[in-house]
Structures are given as structure tokens and as C-alpha cells.
Coordinates of C-alpha atoms and ligand atoms in Angstrom, one line a residue:
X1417 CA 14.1 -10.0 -3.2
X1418 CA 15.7 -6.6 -3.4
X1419 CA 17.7 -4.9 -0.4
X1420 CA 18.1 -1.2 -0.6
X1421 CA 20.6 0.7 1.6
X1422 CA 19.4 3.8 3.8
X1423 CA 21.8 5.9 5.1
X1424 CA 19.4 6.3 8.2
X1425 CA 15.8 6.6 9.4
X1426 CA 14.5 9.3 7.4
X1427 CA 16.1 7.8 4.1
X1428 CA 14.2 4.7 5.2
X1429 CA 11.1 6.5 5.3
X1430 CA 11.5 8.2 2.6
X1431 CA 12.4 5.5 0.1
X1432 CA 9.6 3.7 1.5
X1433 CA 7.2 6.5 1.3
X1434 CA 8.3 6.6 -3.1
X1435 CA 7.4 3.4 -3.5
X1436 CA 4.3 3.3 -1.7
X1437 CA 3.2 6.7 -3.6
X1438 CA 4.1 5.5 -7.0
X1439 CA 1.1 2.7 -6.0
X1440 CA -1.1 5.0 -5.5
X1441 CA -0.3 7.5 -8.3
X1442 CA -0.4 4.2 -11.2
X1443 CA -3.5 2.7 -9.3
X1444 CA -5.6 5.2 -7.2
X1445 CA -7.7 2.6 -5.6
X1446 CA -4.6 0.3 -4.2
X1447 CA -5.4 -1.5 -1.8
X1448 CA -2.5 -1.0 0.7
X1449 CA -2.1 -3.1 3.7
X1450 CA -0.5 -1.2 6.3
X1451 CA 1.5 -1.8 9.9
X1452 CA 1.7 0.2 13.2
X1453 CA 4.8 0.4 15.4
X1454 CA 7.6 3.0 15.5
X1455 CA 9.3 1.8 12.4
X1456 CA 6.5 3.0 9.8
X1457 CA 5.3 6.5 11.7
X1458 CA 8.6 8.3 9.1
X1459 CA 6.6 6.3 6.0
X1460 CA 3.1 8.1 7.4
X1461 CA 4.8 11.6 8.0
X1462 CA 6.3 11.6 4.4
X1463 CA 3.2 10.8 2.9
X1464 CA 1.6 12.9 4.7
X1465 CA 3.8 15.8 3.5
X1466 CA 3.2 14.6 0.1
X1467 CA -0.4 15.1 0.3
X1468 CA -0.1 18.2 1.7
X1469 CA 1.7 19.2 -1.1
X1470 CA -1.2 18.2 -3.2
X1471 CA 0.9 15.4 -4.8
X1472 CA -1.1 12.7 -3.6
X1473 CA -4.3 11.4 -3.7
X1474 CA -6.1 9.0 -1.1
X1475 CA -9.3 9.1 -1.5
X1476 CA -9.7 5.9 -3.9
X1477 CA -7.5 3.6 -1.8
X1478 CA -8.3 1.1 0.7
X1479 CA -6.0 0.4 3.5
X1480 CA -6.6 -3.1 5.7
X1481 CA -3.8 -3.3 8.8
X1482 CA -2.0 -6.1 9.9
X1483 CA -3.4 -6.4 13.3
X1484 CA -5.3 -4.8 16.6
X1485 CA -5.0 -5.9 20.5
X1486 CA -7.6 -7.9 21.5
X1487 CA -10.2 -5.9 24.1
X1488 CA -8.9 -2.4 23.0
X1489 CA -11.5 0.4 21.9
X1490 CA -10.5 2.2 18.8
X1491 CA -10.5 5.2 21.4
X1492 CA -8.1 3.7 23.9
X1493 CA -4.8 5.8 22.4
X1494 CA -2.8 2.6 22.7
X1495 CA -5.4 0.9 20.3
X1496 CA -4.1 0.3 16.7
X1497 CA -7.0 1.9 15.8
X1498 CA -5.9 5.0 17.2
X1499 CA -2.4 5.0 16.1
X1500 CA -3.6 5.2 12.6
X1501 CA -5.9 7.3 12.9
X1502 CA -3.5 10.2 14.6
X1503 CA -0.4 9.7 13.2
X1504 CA -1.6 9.1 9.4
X1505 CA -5.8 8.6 8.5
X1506 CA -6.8 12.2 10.1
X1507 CA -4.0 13.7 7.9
X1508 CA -4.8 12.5 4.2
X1509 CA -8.3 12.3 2.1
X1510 CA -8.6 8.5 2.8
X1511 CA -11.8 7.7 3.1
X1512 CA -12.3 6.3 6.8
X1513 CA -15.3 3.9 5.6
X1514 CA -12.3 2.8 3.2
X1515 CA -10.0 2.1 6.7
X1516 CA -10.0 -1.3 8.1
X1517 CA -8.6 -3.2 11.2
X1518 CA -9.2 -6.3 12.9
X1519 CA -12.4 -4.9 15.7
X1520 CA -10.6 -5.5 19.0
X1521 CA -13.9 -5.3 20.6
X1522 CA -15.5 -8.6 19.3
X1523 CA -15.2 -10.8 22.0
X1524 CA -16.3 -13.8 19.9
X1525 CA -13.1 -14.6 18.3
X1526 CA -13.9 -16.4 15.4
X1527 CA -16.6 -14.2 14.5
X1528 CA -13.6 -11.1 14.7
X1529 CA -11.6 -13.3 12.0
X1530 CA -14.2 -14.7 9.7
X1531 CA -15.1 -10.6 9.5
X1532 CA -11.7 -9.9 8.6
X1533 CA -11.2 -12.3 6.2
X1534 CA -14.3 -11.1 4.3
X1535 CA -13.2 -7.8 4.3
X1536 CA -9.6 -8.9 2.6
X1537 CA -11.6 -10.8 0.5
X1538 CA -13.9 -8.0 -0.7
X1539 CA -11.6 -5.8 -0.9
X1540 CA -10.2 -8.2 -3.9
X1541 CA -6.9 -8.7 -2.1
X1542 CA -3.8 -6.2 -0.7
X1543 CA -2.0 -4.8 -3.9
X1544 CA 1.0 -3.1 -1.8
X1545 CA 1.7 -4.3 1.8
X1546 CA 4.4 -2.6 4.5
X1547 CA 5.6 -4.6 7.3
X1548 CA 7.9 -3.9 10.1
X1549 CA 9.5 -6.5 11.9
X1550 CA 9.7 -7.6 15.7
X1551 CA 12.6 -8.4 17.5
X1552 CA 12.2 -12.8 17.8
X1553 CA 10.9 -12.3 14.0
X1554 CA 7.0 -11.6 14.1
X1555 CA 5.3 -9.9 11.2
X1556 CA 2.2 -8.7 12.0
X1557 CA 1.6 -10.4 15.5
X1558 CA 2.6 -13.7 13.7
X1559 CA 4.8 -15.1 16.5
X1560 CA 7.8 -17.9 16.2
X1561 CA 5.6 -20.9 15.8
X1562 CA 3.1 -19.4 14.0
X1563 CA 1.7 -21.9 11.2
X1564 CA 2.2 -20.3 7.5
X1565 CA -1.1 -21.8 6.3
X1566 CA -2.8 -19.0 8.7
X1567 CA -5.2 -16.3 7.6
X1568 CA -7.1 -13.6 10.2
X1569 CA -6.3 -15.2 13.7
X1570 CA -6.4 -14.5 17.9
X1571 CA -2.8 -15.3 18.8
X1572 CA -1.6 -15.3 22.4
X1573 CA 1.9 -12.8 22.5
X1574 CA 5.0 -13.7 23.4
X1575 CA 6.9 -12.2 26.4
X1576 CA 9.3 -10.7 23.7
X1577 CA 6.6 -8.8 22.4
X1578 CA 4.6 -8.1 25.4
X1579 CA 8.3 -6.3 27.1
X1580 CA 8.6 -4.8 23.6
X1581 CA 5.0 -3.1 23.7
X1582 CA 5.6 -2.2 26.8
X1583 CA 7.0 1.0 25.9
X1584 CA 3.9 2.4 25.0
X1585 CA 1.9 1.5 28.0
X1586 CA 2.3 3.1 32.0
X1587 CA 3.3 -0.4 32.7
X1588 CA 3.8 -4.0 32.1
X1589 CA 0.3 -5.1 32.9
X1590 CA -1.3 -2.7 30.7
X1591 CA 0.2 -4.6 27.8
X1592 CA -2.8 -6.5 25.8
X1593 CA -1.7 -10.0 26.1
X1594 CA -4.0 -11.2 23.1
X1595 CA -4.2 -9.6 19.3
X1596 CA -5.8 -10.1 16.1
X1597 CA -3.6 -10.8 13.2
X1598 CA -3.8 -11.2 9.6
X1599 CA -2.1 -14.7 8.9
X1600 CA 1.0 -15.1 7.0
X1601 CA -1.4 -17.0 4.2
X1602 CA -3.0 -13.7 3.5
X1603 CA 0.5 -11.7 4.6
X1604 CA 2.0 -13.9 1.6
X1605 CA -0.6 -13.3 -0.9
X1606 CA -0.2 -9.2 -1.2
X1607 CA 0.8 -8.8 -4.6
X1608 CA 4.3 -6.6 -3.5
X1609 CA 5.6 -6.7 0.2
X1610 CA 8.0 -3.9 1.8
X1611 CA 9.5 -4.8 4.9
X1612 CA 11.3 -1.8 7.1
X1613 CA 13.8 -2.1 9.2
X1614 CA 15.9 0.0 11.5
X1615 CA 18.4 0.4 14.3
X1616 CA 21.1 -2.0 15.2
X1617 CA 18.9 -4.3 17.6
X1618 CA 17.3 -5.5 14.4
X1619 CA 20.6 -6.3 12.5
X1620 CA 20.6 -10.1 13.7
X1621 CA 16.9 -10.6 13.0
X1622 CA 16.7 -9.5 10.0
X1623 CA 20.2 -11.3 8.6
X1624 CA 18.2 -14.7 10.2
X1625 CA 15.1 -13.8 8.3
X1626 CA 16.2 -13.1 5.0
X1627 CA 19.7 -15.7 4.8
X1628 CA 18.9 -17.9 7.4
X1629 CA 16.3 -21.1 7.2
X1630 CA 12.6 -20.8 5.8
X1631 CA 11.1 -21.9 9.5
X1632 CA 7.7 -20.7 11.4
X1633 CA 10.5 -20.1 14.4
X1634 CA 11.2 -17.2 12.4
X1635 CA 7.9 -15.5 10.5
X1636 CA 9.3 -13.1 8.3
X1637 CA 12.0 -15.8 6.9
X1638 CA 8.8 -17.0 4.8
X1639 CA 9.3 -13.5 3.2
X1640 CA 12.2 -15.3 1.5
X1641 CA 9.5 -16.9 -0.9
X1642 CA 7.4 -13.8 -2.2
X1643 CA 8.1 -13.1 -5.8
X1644 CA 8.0 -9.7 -5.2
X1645 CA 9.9 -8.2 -1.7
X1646 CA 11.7 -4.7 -0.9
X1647 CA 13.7 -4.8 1.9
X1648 CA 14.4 -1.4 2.7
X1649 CA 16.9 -0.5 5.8
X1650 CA 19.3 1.8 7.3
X1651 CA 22.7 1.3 7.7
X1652 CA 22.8 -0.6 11.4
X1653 CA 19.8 -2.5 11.0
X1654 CA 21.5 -3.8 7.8
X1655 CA 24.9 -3.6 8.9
X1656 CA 24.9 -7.8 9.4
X1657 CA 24.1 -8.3 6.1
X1658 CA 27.5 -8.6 3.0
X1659 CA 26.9 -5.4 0.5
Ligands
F6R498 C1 2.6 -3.7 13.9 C2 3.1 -5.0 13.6 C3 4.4 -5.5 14.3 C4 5.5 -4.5 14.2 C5 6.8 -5.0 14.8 C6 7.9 -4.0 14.9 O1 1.3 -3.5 13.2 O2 2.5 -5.7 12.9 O3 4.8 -6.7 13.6 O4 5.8 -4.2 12.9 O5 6.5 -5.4 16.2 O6 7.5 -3.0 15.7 P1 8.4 -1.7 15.8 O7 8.3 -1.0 14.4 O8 7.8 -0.8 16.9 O9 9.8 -2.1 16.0

């Protein structure tokens, strides 16, 4: 596991955003799995500044997200589906036949899984995957608990993450209480994982996650047995941690 230092959001992004373009520049049609959440949206804009620029490509590469809330629309602006496509998809060449997330709209949810899974499958597996990381531990909506052995799943959130979405929504009850999530099986078998974190309310989590015990009370700690994991933070977020 390697831990680079950021001096602060942007060089968060930034760093991210260089290792996520030299994917696509040595292998055009990466498959990338890819997160929502306020911790990413730097990665997206320096990308997409990089394309702009004309020094990247997206037209060959897949992208598959981690997750979507459960009864959503892909036109409901607090959808996953919508995040991504405002604040990165309608900005680059990717091809949107080439975008994928869970369909929040499939109420049978095994059928909403088994469909994901196929698509992971399909695609022949995530080469580069970006997680962020919530505040009791989650990655992807894989909540303290959750069972490693998991792939594409309907998991019920946690009042943690419900007050933490809650941000985006007019008010508490708006908050999805159900989501689709890749499973930390499939989370755990993207070839190269790069976990973000920032701000200081993330210091303790992500010391527990990366020092602390391997245990499903917190997800990400299973991070601690990928082969190949960037850490990359900024200085508060990382400020627990010994240089
Ligand atoms: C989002 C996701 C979540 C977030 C996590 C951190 O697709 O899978 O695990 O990465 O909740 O969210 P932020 O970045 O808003 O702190």
C-alpha cells in the first residue's frame, strides 16, 4: 500500500487525476470503476480539464460506479446517475452506452444485482478503481457489518450515512434509505484501487482503516489486503497517520 501526501484538496485531485490518466493513456479501453460524493468531483474537474486540452481520450473506456439509491430515476438530480452525468460524463468523449450504474429503478432486487454483476463480468473486470470513504468506514455503500464475500447487493443505510447524505437533499426524509452496491468481493478484485480522502473529520477513519484491525465493522480496513492500493490524502485527513 502506498500513502501519498497532499498539501490540500486540489493536490488530492490532482495527483489522483495523474494516475487515473496515465490508465487511460497506456490502456485506452480501461475499464475504470468510479465513485460519487464530494471527495472525487476535484478528480472529475481535472480530467475534465485534461480533455479539454485534448490530452485525453475517453472514448474507449468503460466506467462501472460503485453504487445508486434504490427508487431514484437517473433524472432525479440527487440520483447517482445524475451526478455523473453533470459533473464528469457530459464533459468528456466517454461513450454513455460505455457508462454503467446499478438501475435504481428495478424494483426486483435480485434481478438489479444479478444485472450488475453481468455487466462487471462482461466488461472483463475493473482495471483502475477510485473510492472515497465514509465517515463509520463504508466504501461504496458497504456499511460496518457488511460481509467481504459480497458482490452487487441492496443494502439498508446506516443512520451515519443517511445524516451524511443528507446534505444533498431539502431534508432528512428525502434521504434514500436503500442503495445498490457493488460488494467488496468485486470492490477487492479491481486490478489497482485509489482511495481519496480529505478534511480532518476523516483523519480517525482512515488511521482505523488502514492500521487498525482487518474487520467488516470497518469496510475499507479490507483495503489493507489488495496488492495494489494508493492512498492518496491531504494533509488533515492524513494528519493521524506517523510520516
Ligand atoms: C459514493 C460512495 C461512498 C462515498 C463516501 C464518501 O459513490 O460510494 O462510499 O465515497 O460516502 O463520501 P464523500 O466523498 O461525500 O465524503
Amino acid at each position: 500500500m502506498k500513502i501519498i501526501r497532499a498539501k490540500d484538496y486540489n493536490g488530492m485531485s490532482r495527483m489522483a487525476a495523474h494516475i487515473i490518466s496515465a490508465q487511460i493513456i497506456t490502456k485506452p479501453d480501461s475499464v475504470l470503476g468510479l465513485a460519487t460524493g464530494s471527495t472525487p468531483i476535484g478528480t472529475y474537474e481535472q480530467l475534465i480539464h485534461w480533455y479539454q486540452k485534448g490530452d485525453l481520450d475517453f472514448s474507449k473506456v468503460t466506467s462501472i460506479n460503485l453504487d445508486e439509491y434504490k427508487g431514484l430515476s437517473p433524472d432525479n438530480d440527487q440520483s447517482y446517475h445524475y451526478f455523473m452525468y453533470h459533473n464528469f460524463f457530459k464533459h468528456i468523449n466517454i461513450d454513455l452506452n460505455n457508462t454503467y450504474l446499478p438501475n435504481g429503478l428495478e424494483k426486483d432486487s435480485e434481478k438489479a444485482c444479478e444485472d450488475y454483476n453481468h455487466i462487471i463480468q462482461k466488461s472483463g473486470g475493473v482495471d483502475l478503481q477510485l473510492l472515497g470513504l465514509g465517515l463509520n468506514g463504508h466504501i461504496g455503500f458497504n456499511e460496518p457489518g457488511a460481509i467481504f464475500e459480497k458482490e452487487t447487493h441492496l443494502v439498508k443505510l446506516t443512520q451515519s450515512t443517511i445524516d451524511a447524505n443528507s446534505r444533498f437533499f431539502e431534508c432528512l426524509e428525502d434521504v434514500p434509505k436503500e442503495a445498490y452496491t457493488v460488494g467488496i468481493k468485486t470492490i477487492m478484485q479491481a486490478k489497482k484501487i485509489i482511495i481519496l480522502v480529505n478534511g480532518e473529520n476523516k483523519a480517525d477513519i482512515i488511521k482505523e482503516a488502514l492500521f487498525g484491525p482487518i474487520t467488516p465493522l470497518v469496510p475499507a480496513s479490507v483495503l489493507q489486503l489488495h496488492h495494489d492500493v494508493i492512498v492518496i490524502g491531504d494533509e488533515s485527513a492524513l494528519s493521524k497517520i506517523p510520516q
